[in-house]
mmCIF file of C-alpha atoms and ligand atoms in Angstrom:
data_model
loop_
_atom_site.group_PDB
_atom_site.id
_atom_site.type_symbol
_atom_site.label_atom_id
_atom_site.label_comp_id
_atom_site.label_asym_id
_atom_site.label_seq_id
_atom_site.Cartn_x
_atom_site.Cartn_y
_atom_site.Cartn_z
ATOM 1 C CA UNK A 1 4.592 36.874 -66.037
ATOM 2 C CA UNK A 2 7.402 37.484 -64.016
ATOM 3 C CA UNK A 3 9.255 34.414 -62.143
ATOM 4 C CA UNK A 4 8.466 34.349 -58.087
ATOM 5 C CA UNK A 5 11.853 33.494 -57.261
ATOM 6 C CA UNK A 6 11.618 34.895 -53.782
ATOM 7 C CA UNK A 7 9.746 33.647 -50.594
ATOM 8 C CA UNK A 8 8.631 34.561 -47.732
ATOM 9 C CA UNK A 9 8.454 31.611 -45.190
ATOM 10 C CA UNK A 10 5.826 31.646 -42.304
ATOM 11 C CA UNK A 11 6.630 29.741 -39.288
ATOM 12 C CA UNK A 12 3.744 28.448 -37.592
ATOM 13 C CA UNK A 13 3.795 28.412 -33.152
ATOM 14 C CA UNK A 14 0.796 27.652 -31.774
ATOM 15 C CA UNK A 15 -1.066 30.507 -30.254
ATOM 16 C CA UNK A 16 -4.784 32.447 -29.756
ATOM 17 C CA UNK A 17 -4.160 32.922 -33.891
ATOM 18 C CA UNK A 18 -4.415 28.885 -34.341
ATOM 19 C CA UNK A 19 -6.962 28.397 -31.511
ATOM 20 C CA UNK A 20 -10.587 27.124 -31.854
ATOM 21 C CA UNK A 21 -14.004 27.810 -29.166
ATOM 22 C CA UNK A 22 -17.328 26.373 -29.190
ATOM 23 C CA UNK A 23 -18.736 28.368 -31.467
ATOM 24 C CA UNK A 24 -17.982 31.537 -33.834
ATOM 25 C CA UNK A 25 -19.593 33.697 -30.844
ATOM 26 C CA UNK A 26 -17.648 32.719 -28.130
ATOM 27 C CA UNK A 27 -14.279 35.064 -28.043
ATOM 28 C CA UNK A 28 -12.381 34.656 -24.860
ATOM 29 C CA UNK A 29 -12.995 30.807 -23.889
ATOM 30 C CA UNK A 30 -11.132 28.917 -26.076
ATOM 31 C CA UNK A 31 -8.128 26.314 -26.708
ATOM 32 C CA UNK A 32 -5.268 27.856 -28.269
ATOM 33 C CA UNK A 33 -2.945 25.720 -31.113
ATOM 34 C CA UNK A 34 -5.485 24.189 -32.893
ATOM 35 C CA UNK A 35 -5.214 25.020 -36.677
ATOM 36 C CA UNK A 36 -2.373 23.967 -38.553
ATOM 37 C CA UNK A 37 -0.128 27.037 -40.445
ATOM 38 C CA UNK A 38 -1.212 26.160 -43.357
ATOM 39 C CA UNK A 39 -4.851 26.782 -42.817
ATOM 40 C CA UNK A 40 -3.720 30.063 -41.506
ATOM 41 C CA UNK A 41 -1.621 31.472 -44.240
ATOM 42 C CA UNK A 42 -4.925 29.915 -46.945
ATOM 43 C CA UNK A 43 -7.315 31.994 -44.871
ATOM 44 C CA UNK A 44 -5.445 34.989 -45.748
ATOM 45 C CA UNK A 45 -5.752 34.875 -49.458
ATOM 46 C CA UNK A 46 -9.728 34.592 -48.848
ATOM 47 C CA UNK A 47 -9.963 38.163 -47.391
ATOM 48 C CA UNK A 48 -10.718 40.916 -49.763
ATOM 49 C CA UNK A 49 -9.636 41.236 -53.478
ATOM 50 C CA UNK A 50 -6.435 39.667 -53.524
ATOM 51 C CA UNK A 51 -3.266 40.450 -52.028
ATOM 52 C CA UNK A 52 -1.212 43.365 -51.931
ATOM 53 C CA UNK A 53 1.068 44.604 -54.689
ATOM 54 C CA UNK A 54 4.058 44.074 -52.893
ATOM 55 C CA UNK A 55 2.887 40.198 -51.879
ATOM 56 C CA UNK A 56 2.452 39.227 -55.398
ATOM 57 C CA UNK A 57 6.302 38.718 -56.086
ATOM 58 C CA UNK A 58 6.635 35.794 -53.508
ATOM 59 C CA UNK A 59 6.203 32.506 -53.395
ATOM 60 C CA UNK A 60 5.112 31.153 -49.994
ATOM 61 C CA UNK A 61 6.366 28.416 -47.794
ATOM 62 C CA UNK A 62 5.449 26.839 -44.129
ATOM 63 C CA UNK A 63 6.624 25.021 -41.585
ATOM 64 C CA UNK A 64 5.021 24.275 -38.432
ATOM 65 C CA UNK A 65 7.739 24.705 -35.871
ATOM 66 C CA UNK A 66 5.524 24.158 -32.583
ATOM 67 C CA UNK A 67 1.940 24.226 -31.867
ATOM 68 C CA UNK A 68 1.491 25.197 -28.323
ATOM 69 C CA UNK A 69 -0.286 28.138 -26.653
ATOM 70 C CA UNK A 70 2.368 30.724 -25.803
ATOM 71 C CA UNK A 71 1.950 30.805 -21.994
ATOM 72 C CA UNK A 72 3.633 27.374 -22.368
ATOM 73 C CA UNK A 73 6.529 28.670 -24.325
ATOM 74 C CA UNK A 74 9.855 27.037 -23.373
ATOM 75 C CA UNK A 75 13.527 27.325 -23.516
ATOM 76 C CA UNK A 76 13.889 24.051 -25.969
ATOM 77 C CA UNK A 77 10.963 25.247 -28.510
ATOM 78 C CA UNK A 78 12.889 28.693 -28.637
ATOM 79 C CA UNK A 79 15.977 26.788 -29.599
ATOM 80 C CA UNK A 80 14.612 24.825 -32.251
ATOM 81 C CA UNK A 81 12.220 27.984 -33.213
ATOM 82 C CA UNK A 82 15.848 30.032 -33.455
ATOM 83 C CA UNK A 83 17.906 26.852 -35.356
ATOM 84 C CA UNK A 84 14.792 26.388 -37.736
ATOM 85 C CA UNK A 85 14.809 30.755 -38.594
ATOM 86 C CA UNK A 86 18.609 30.076 -38.938
ATOM 87 C CA UNK A 87 18.133 27.448 -41.917
ATOM 88 C CA UNK A 88 15.518 29.263 -43.438
ATOM 89 C CA UNK A 89 17.266 32.663 -43.470
ATOM 90 C CA UNK A 90 20.233 31.101 -44.992
ATOM 91 C CA UNK A 91 18.632 30.236 -47.998
ATOM 92 C CA UNK A 92 19.372 33.034 -50.545
ATOM 93 C CA UNK A 93 15.793 32.496 -52.354
ATOM 94 C CA UNK A 94 14.215 33.368 -48.974
ATOM 95 C CA UNK A 95 13.421 37.099 -48.874
ATOM 96 C CA UNK A 96 12.094 37.302 -44.916
ATOM 97 C CA UNK A 97 10.091 34.976 -42.653
ATOM 98 C CA UNK A 98 6.791 35.867 -40.795
ATOM 99 C CA UNK A 99 6.220 33.693 -37.244
ATOM 100 C CA UNK A 100 2.623 33.368 -35.906
ATOM 101 C CA UNK A 101 2.836 33.086 -32.046
ATOM 102 C CA UNK A 102 0.517 33.521 -29.056
ATOM 103 C CA UNK A 103 0.307 37.344 -27.629
ATOM 104 C CA UNK A 104 1.175 36.142 -23.991
ATOM 105 C CA UNK A 105 4.687 35.888 -24.561
ATOM 106 C CA UNK A 106 5.140 37.013 -27.870
ATOM 107 C CA UNK A 107 7.468 39.954 -26.750
ATOM 108 C CA UNK A 108 9.880 37.460 -25.275
ATOM 109 C CA UNK A 109 10.258 35.712 -28.533
ATOM 110 C CA UNK A 110 11.185 38.300 -30.306
ATOM 111 C CA UNK A 111 13.221 39.527 -28.365
ATOM 112 C CA UNK A 112 14.968 36.611 -28.074
ATOM 113 C CA UNK A 113 14.928 36.223 -32.141
ATOM 114 C CA UNK A 114 16.592 39.886 -32.495
ATOM 115 C CA UNK A 115 19.129 38.480 -30.114
ATOM 116 C CA UNK A 116 20.248 35.493 -31.858
ATOM 117 C CA UNK A 117 19.457 35.754 -35.178
ATOM 118 C CA UNK A 118 21.839 37.677 -37.471
ATOM 119 C CA UNK A 119 20.849 37.680 -41.287
ATOM 120 C CA UNK A 120 20.033 40.950 -42.788
ATOM 121 C CA UNK A 121 16.368 40.241 -43.450
ATOM 122 C CA UNK A 122 13.270 41.007 -41.335
ATOM 123 C CA UNK A 123 11.289 39.063 -39.148
ATOM 124 C CA UNK A 124 7.819 39.747 -38.340
ATOM 125 C CA UNK A 125 5.633 37.521 -35.339
ATOM 126 C CA UNK A 126 2.111 38.432 -35.503
ATOM 127 C CA UNK A 127 -1.201 36.645 -33.766
ATOM 128 C CA UNK A 128 -4.465 37.041 -33.052
ATOM 129 C CA UNK A 129 -6.275 37.859 -29.973
ATOM 130 C CA UNK A 130 -9.478 36.476 -31.131
ATOM 131 C CA UNK A 131 -9.697 32.376 -31.931
ATOM 132 C CA UNK A 132 -9.464 31.185 -35.337
ATOM 133 C CA UNK A 133 -13.099 30.708 -35.762
ATOM 134 C CA UNK A 134 -14.301 33.644 -34.000
ATOM 135 C CA UNK A 135 -16.800 35.819 -36.102
ATOM 136 C CA UNK A 136 -14.529 38.764 -36.225
ATOM 137 C CA UNK A 137 -11.613 36.384 -36.121
ATOM 138 C CA UNK A 138 -8.283 39.246 -36.123
ATOM 139 C CA UNK A 139 -6.096 36.524 -37.015
ATOM 140 C CA UNK A 140 -6.211 36.626 -40.787
ATOM 141 C CA UNK A 141 -5.796 40.181 -41.161
ATOM 142 C CA UNK A 142 -2.665 40.210 -38.857
ATOM 143 C CA UNK A 143 -1.423 37.330 -41.088
ATOM 144 C CA UNK A 144 -1.312 39.239 -44.330
ATOM 145 C CA UNK A 145 -0.406 42.577 -42.780
ATOM 146 C CA UNK A 146 2.708 40.345 -41.705
ATOM 147 C CA UNK A 147 3.628 39.083 -44.485
ATOM 148 C CA UNK A 148 3.126 42.343 -46.143
ATOM 149 C CA UNK A 149 5.456 44.098 -43.649
ATOM 150 C CA UNK A 150 7.828 41.313 -44.164
ATOM 151 C CA UNK A 151 7.504 41.889 -48.078
ATOM 152 C CA UNK A 152 8.291 45.534 -47.915
ATOM 153 C CA UNK A 153 10.639 45.515 -44.601
ATOM 154 C CA UNK A 154 14.420 47.339 -45.633
ATOM 155 C CA UNK A 155 16.875 44.997 -43.907
ATOM 156 C CA UNK A 156 17.293 43.243 -40.785
ATOM 157 C CA UNK A 157 15.199 43.262 -37.585
ATOM 158 C CA UNK A 158 13.086 42.062 -35.502
ATOM 159 C CA UNK A 159 9.225 43.124 -35.452
ATOM 160 C CA UNK A 160 5.859 42.132 -34.790
ATOM 161 C CA UNK A 161 2.858 42.932 -36.371
ATOM 162 C CA UNK A 162 -1.094 43.277 -35.245
ATOM 163 C CA UNK A 163 -3.929 45.540 -35.164
ATOM 164 C CA UNK A 164 -2.356 47.555 -38.095
ATOM 165 C CA UNK A 165 0.566 48.563 -35.972
ATOM 166 C CA UNK A 166 4.449 47.276 -36.562
ATOM 167 C CA UNK A 167 6.172 47.026 -32.939
ATOM 168 C CA UNK A 168 9.659 46.985 -32.531
ATOM 169 C CA UNK A 169 11.128 43.725 -31.028
ATOM 170 C CA UNK A 170 12.952 45.902 -28.633
ATOM 171 C CA UNK A 171 10.085 47.755 -26.980
ATOM 172 C CA UNK A 172 6.773 45.430 -27.532
ATOM 173 C CA UNK A 173 4.856 44.546 -25.023
ATOM 174 C CA UNK A 174 1.467 43.038 -23.922
ATOM 175 C CA UNK A 175 -0.821 45.662 -22.019
ATOM 176 C CA UNK A 176 -3.935 44.903 -22.061
ATOM 177 C CA UNK A 177 -5.542 40.926 -21.337
ATOM 178 C CA UNK A 178 -8.265 41.026 -23.751
ATOM 179 C CA UNK A 179 -8.464 44.261 -26.236
ATOM 180 C CA UNK A 180 -7.703 43.369 -30.139
ATOM 181 C CA UNK A 181 -5.189 46.298 -29.711
ATOM 182 C CA UNK A 182 -3.286 45.072 -27.114
ATOM 183 C CA UNK A 183 0.327 45.934 -27.670
ATOM 184 C CA UNK A 184 1.918 48.958 -27.127
ATOM 185 C CA UNK A 185 5.592 50.108 -27.329
ATOM 186 C CA UNK A 186 5.552 52.569 -24.685
ATOM 187 C CA UNK A 187 7.366 56.136 -25.630
ATOM 188 C CA UNK A 188 9.221 54.439 -28.433
ATOM 189 C CA UNK A 189 5.840 54.232 -29.866
ATOM 190 C CA UNK A 190 5.001 52.570 -33.268
ATOM 191 C CA UNK A 191 7.467 51.994 -35.813
ATOM 192 C CA UNK A 192 4.476 51.976 -38.613
ATOM 193 C CA UNK A 193 1.060 51.000 -39.445
ATOM 194 C CA UNK A 194 -0.855 49.094 -42.161
ATOM 195 C CA UNK A 195 -4.011 50.273 -42.874
ATOM 196 C CA UNK A 196 -6.210 48.697 -45.868
ATOM 197 C CA UNK A 197 -2.798 47.286 -47.230
ATOM 198 C CA UNK A 198 -0.717 50.339 -47.042
ATOM 199 C CA UNK A 199 2.315 50.113 -45.353
ATOM 200 C CA UNK A 200 3.362 53.758 -43.967
ATOM 201 C CA UNK A 201 6.975 53.871 -41.534
ATOM 202 C CA UNK A 202 7.018 56.450 -39.080
ATOM 203 C CA UNK A 203 9.717 58.434 -39.950
ATOM 204 C CA UNK A 204 10.404 59.422 -36.448
ATOM 205 C CA UNK A 205 10.448 55.772 -35.069
ATOM 206 C CA UNK A 206 14.681 55.322 -34.334
ATOM 207 C CA UNK A 207 15.483 51.929 -35.014
ATOM 208 C CA UNK A 208 17.553 50.023 -32.211
ATOM 209 C CA UNK A 209 20.737 48.814 -34.132
ATOM 210 C CA UNK A 210 20.683 45.303 -34.057
ATOM 211 C CA UNK A 211 23.427 43.487 -31.716
ATOM 212 C CA UNK A 212 23.321 40.127 -31.815
ATOM 213 C CA UNK A 213 24.877 37.586 -28.914
ATOM 214 C CA UNK A 214 24.734 34.347 -29.742
ATOM 215 C CA UNK A 215 23.802 31.900 -33.085
ATOM 216 C CA UNK A 216 21.294 29.578 -32.968
ATOM 217 C CA UNK A 217 23.901 27.280 -33.601
ATOM 218 C CA UNK A 218 25.661 28.000 -30.676
ATOM 219 C CA UNK A 219 22.457 27.666 -28.419
ATOM 220 C CA UNK A 220 23.488 24.388 -25.916
ATOM 221 C CA UNK A 221 21.200 21.823 -24.791
ATOM 222 C CA UNK A 222 17.710 23.639 -23.259
ATOM 223 C CA UNK A 223 18.163 21.346 -20.098
ATOM 224 C CA UNK A 224 21.482 23.349 -19.812
ATOM 225 C CA UNK A 225 19.929 26.411 -20.058
ATOM 226 C CA UNK A 226 20.419 28.863 -16.433
ATOM 227 C CA UNK A 227 17.527 29.169 -14.378
ATOM 228 C CA UNK A 228 16.419 32.535 -13.600
ATOM 229 C CA UNK A 229 13.535 34.309 -11.774
ATOM 230 C CA UNK A 230 11.669 37.061 -11.885
ATOM 231 C CA UNK A 231 11.014 38.411 -8.630
ATOM 232 C CA UNK A 232 9.104 42.019 -7.981
ATOM 233 C CA UNK A 233 9.647 44.771 -5.316
ATOM 234 C CA UNK A 234 6.734 45.701 -3.022
ATOM 235 C CA UNK A 235 5.182 46.704 0.049
ATOM 236 C CA UNK A 236 6.592 44.299 2.212
ATOM 237 C CA UNK A 237 8.625 42.453 -0.140
ATOM 238 C CA UNK A 238 10.022 39.494 1.639
ATOM 239 C CA UNK A 239 13.843 38.814 1.003
ATOM 240 C CA UNK A 240 13.225 34.945 2.160
ATOM 241 C CA UNK A 241 11.880 34.459 -1.159
ATOM 242 C CA UNK A 242 15.336 35.329 -2.087
ATOM 243 C CA UNK A 243 17.724 33.116 0.031
ATOM 244 C CA UNK A 244 15.337 29.907 -0.484
ATOM 245 C CA UNK A 245 15.981 30.475 -4.486
ATOM 246 C CA UNK A 246 19.588 30.922 -3.676
ATOM 247 C CA UNK A 247 19.237 27.389 -1.657
ATOM 248 C CA UNK A 248 17.236 25.899 -4.554
ATOM 249 C CA UNK A 249 20.195 26.758 -6.531
ATOM 250 C CA UNK A 250 18.805 29.438 -9.007
ATOM 251 C CA UNK A 251 21.554 31.137 -11.351
ATOM 252 C CA UNK A 252 20.108 34.583 -11.903
ATOM 253 C CA UNK A 253 17.353 36.788 -10.853
ATOM 254 C CA UNK A 254 15.589 40.270 -12.098
ATOM 255 C CA UNK A 255 13.888 42.468 -9.531
ATOM 256 C CA UNK A 256 11.164 44.630 -11.254
ATOM 257 C CA UNK A 257 11.519 47.371 -8.730
ATOM 258 C CA UNK A 258 9.428 50.095 -7.843
ATOM 259 C CA UNK A 259 9.581 53.351 -10.064
ATOM 260 C CA UNK A 260 13.054 53.752 -11.233
ATOM 261 C CA UNK A 261 14.112 50.199 -10.146
ATOM 262 C CA UNK A 262 14.163 50.623 -6.505
ATOM 263 C CA UNK A 263 14.138 47.825 -3.738
ATOM 264 C CA UNK A 264 12.897 47.804 -0.161
ATOM 265 C CA UNK A 265 16.265 47.836 2.163
ATOM 266 C CA UNK A 266 15.661 44.189 3.337
ATOM 267 C CA UNK A 267 14.497 42.788 0.350
ATOM 268 C CA UNK A 268 17.942 44.251 -1.348
ATOM 269 C CA UNK A 269 19.672 42.944 1.323
ATOM 270 C CA UNK A 270 18.227 39.789 0.354
ATOM 271 C CA UNK A 271 19.222 39.700 -3.447
ATOM 272 C CA UNK A 272 22.943 41.215 -1.803
ATOM 273 C CA UNK A 273 23.503 38.020 -0.247
ATOM 274 C CA UNK A 274 22.252 36.304 -3.453
ATOM 275 C CA UNK A 275 25.031 38.390 -5.429
ATOM 276 C CA UNK A 276 27.997 37.661 -2.730
ATOM 277 C CA UNK A 277 27.018 34.122 -3.533
ATOM 278 C CA UNK A 278 27.114 33.947 -7.344
ATOM 279 C CA UNK A 279 23.896 35.102 -8.293
ATOM 280 C CA UNK A 280 23.576 37.269 -11.456
ATOM 281 C CA UNK A 281 21.205 39.821 -10.224
ATOM 282 C CA UNK A 282 20.105 42.314 -13.240
ATOM 283 C CA UNK A 283 16.946 45.274 -12.483
ATOM 284 C CA UNK A 284 14.436 47.157 -14.346
ATOM 285 C CA UNK A 285 10.865 49.173 -13.278
ATOM 286 C CA UNK A 286 7.575 47.427 -12.538
ATOM 287 C CA UNK A 287 6.227 50.088 -13.763
ATOM 288 C CA UNK A 288 4.996 49.676 -17.874
ATOM 289 C CA UNK A 289 6.051 52.987 -19.768
ATOM 290 C CA UNK A 290 9.739 54.412 -19.389
ATOM 291 C CA UNK A 291 13.375 53.123 -19.432
ATOM 292 C CA UNK A 292 15.339 52.873 -15.662
ATOM 293 C CA UNK A 293 17.742 55.312 -16.395
ATOM 294 C CA UNK A 294 20.980 53.291 -14.040
ATOM 295 C CA UNK A 295 21.974 56.061 -11.084
ATOM 296 C CA UNK A 296 24.862 55.257 -8.781
ATOM 297 C CA UNK A 297 22.678 54.410 -6.255
ATOM 298 C CA UNK A 298 21.575 51.078 -8.149
ATOM 299 C CA UNK A 299 23.168 48.213 -6.556
ATOM 300 C CA UNK A 300 22.483 45.924 -9.833
ATOM 301 C CA UNK A 301 23.108 46.487 -13.455
ATOM 302 C CA UNK A 302 20.178 48.147 -15.507
ATOM 303 C CA UNK A 303 20.042 46.343 -19.135
ATOM 304 C CA UNK A 304 19.014 49.072 -21.815
ATOM 305 C CA UNK A 305 16.059 50.292 -20.110
ATOM 306 C CA UNK A 306 14.129 46.700 -20.979
ATOM 307 C CA UNK A 307 10.790 45.743 -18.908
ATOM 308 C CA UNK A 308 11.425 42.531 -16.684
ATOM 309 C CA UNK A 309 11.028 39.528 -18.916
ATOM 310 C CA UNK A 310 13.082 41.163 -21.375
ATOM 311 C CA UNK A 311 16.204 41.702 -19.092
ATOM 312 C CA UNK A 312 15.678 38.227 -18.192
ATOM 313 C CA UNK A 313 16.087 36.951 -21.331
ATOM 314 C CA UNK A 314 18.949 39.299 -21.833
ATOM 315 C CA UNK A 315 20.379 37.944 -18.697
ATOM 316 C CA UNK A 316 19.956 34.507 -20.071
ATOM 317 C CA UNK A 317 21.826 35.379 -23.130
ATOM 318 C CA UNK A 318 24.466 36.559 -21.259
ATOM 319 C CA UNK A 319 24.809 33.726 -18.720
ATOM 320 C CA UNK A 320 24.613 31.108 -21.646
ATOM 321 C CA UNK A 321 27.720 33.365 -23.199
ATOM 322 C CA UNK A 322 29.633 33.186 -20.334
ATOM 323 C CA UNK A 323 28.956 29.067 -20.304
ATOM 324 C CA UNK A 324 29.564 28.399 -24.142
ATOM 325 C CA UNK A 325 33.253 30.050 -23.400
ATOM 326 C CA UNK A 326 34.066 27.708 -20.269
HETATM 327 C C1 SIN B 401 -1.092 32.121 -26.222
HETATM 328 O O1 SIN B 401 -0.552 32.914 -26.095
HETATM 329 O O2 SIN B 401 -0.902 31.958 -26.816
HETATM 330 C C2 SIN B 401 -2.466 32.396 -26.117
HETATM 331 C C3 SIN B 401 -2.847 33.775 -25.985
HETATM 332 C C4 SIN B 401 -2.889 34.452 -26.990
HETATM 333 O O3 SIN B 401 -2.564 34.157 -28.305
HETATM 334 O O4 SIN B 401 -3.426 35.831 -27.255
#
């Protein structure tokens, strides 16, 4: 028998995939982050007739990095997670990482990790919309598919796998509060699919070139990370909120503008005041598909066509880079 000298490491952070409800028929009212990562990995082995062939070449190891509902994800956990990923990825016998995560902020963590992890190995996040003890729990299959994708993905990249779809960290977004297939990659589309233990990469999918901006070892204590808020343009958006945030010491603001990043006149004036006071302002769109196309009418920078929450992560890393250089 061939020795399994490569491993896939599974890092647990909590979420519904590790959640439990009062009964197997209760899928919406539950507590996230109850089961340990070892129990979740064990459940994968219990599905179907053995593991997909691609997985039989690997050993699995797991580590509980956090145990939280991802609505409570925070900078300290991000820093710790990035450092644990970095440590595992630096080991020669580690081929890939899989991270279990709550669905609610998964896209922010995935994008954050894509900007701080430089190793040439795949990182695959997965999750579930149904708690682990639900009769039709989606977690075990999602984790199995994520392990499979981690085993066959070529080279670097941060991906997410759920409901039989492979998404890229740059594009993936949670678009539905309850449905099992809750994620979408908008116009970029899925990167591939995993159906009945067959991984198919979509030829038309163009992976975004990797651009790492910081290393986990550069990340300072979380308490020193900049304060950045996301605001939304809407009918009668009130600039008073901007002035109050500036007075309170906010470091950055992201505006989820209307349409192609438009901002009402009064709200924009408030944001211009904030910018003059030294607050970094970026603009994205509150539309849930398609990038903002920057034009000369935009008073604030647009970042890579990112969603508002990912623009916030990009601005956070930008401000952290500047902080570190000084
Ligand atoms: C969470 O994000 O941790 C809870 C919700 C979920 O995982 O679906």
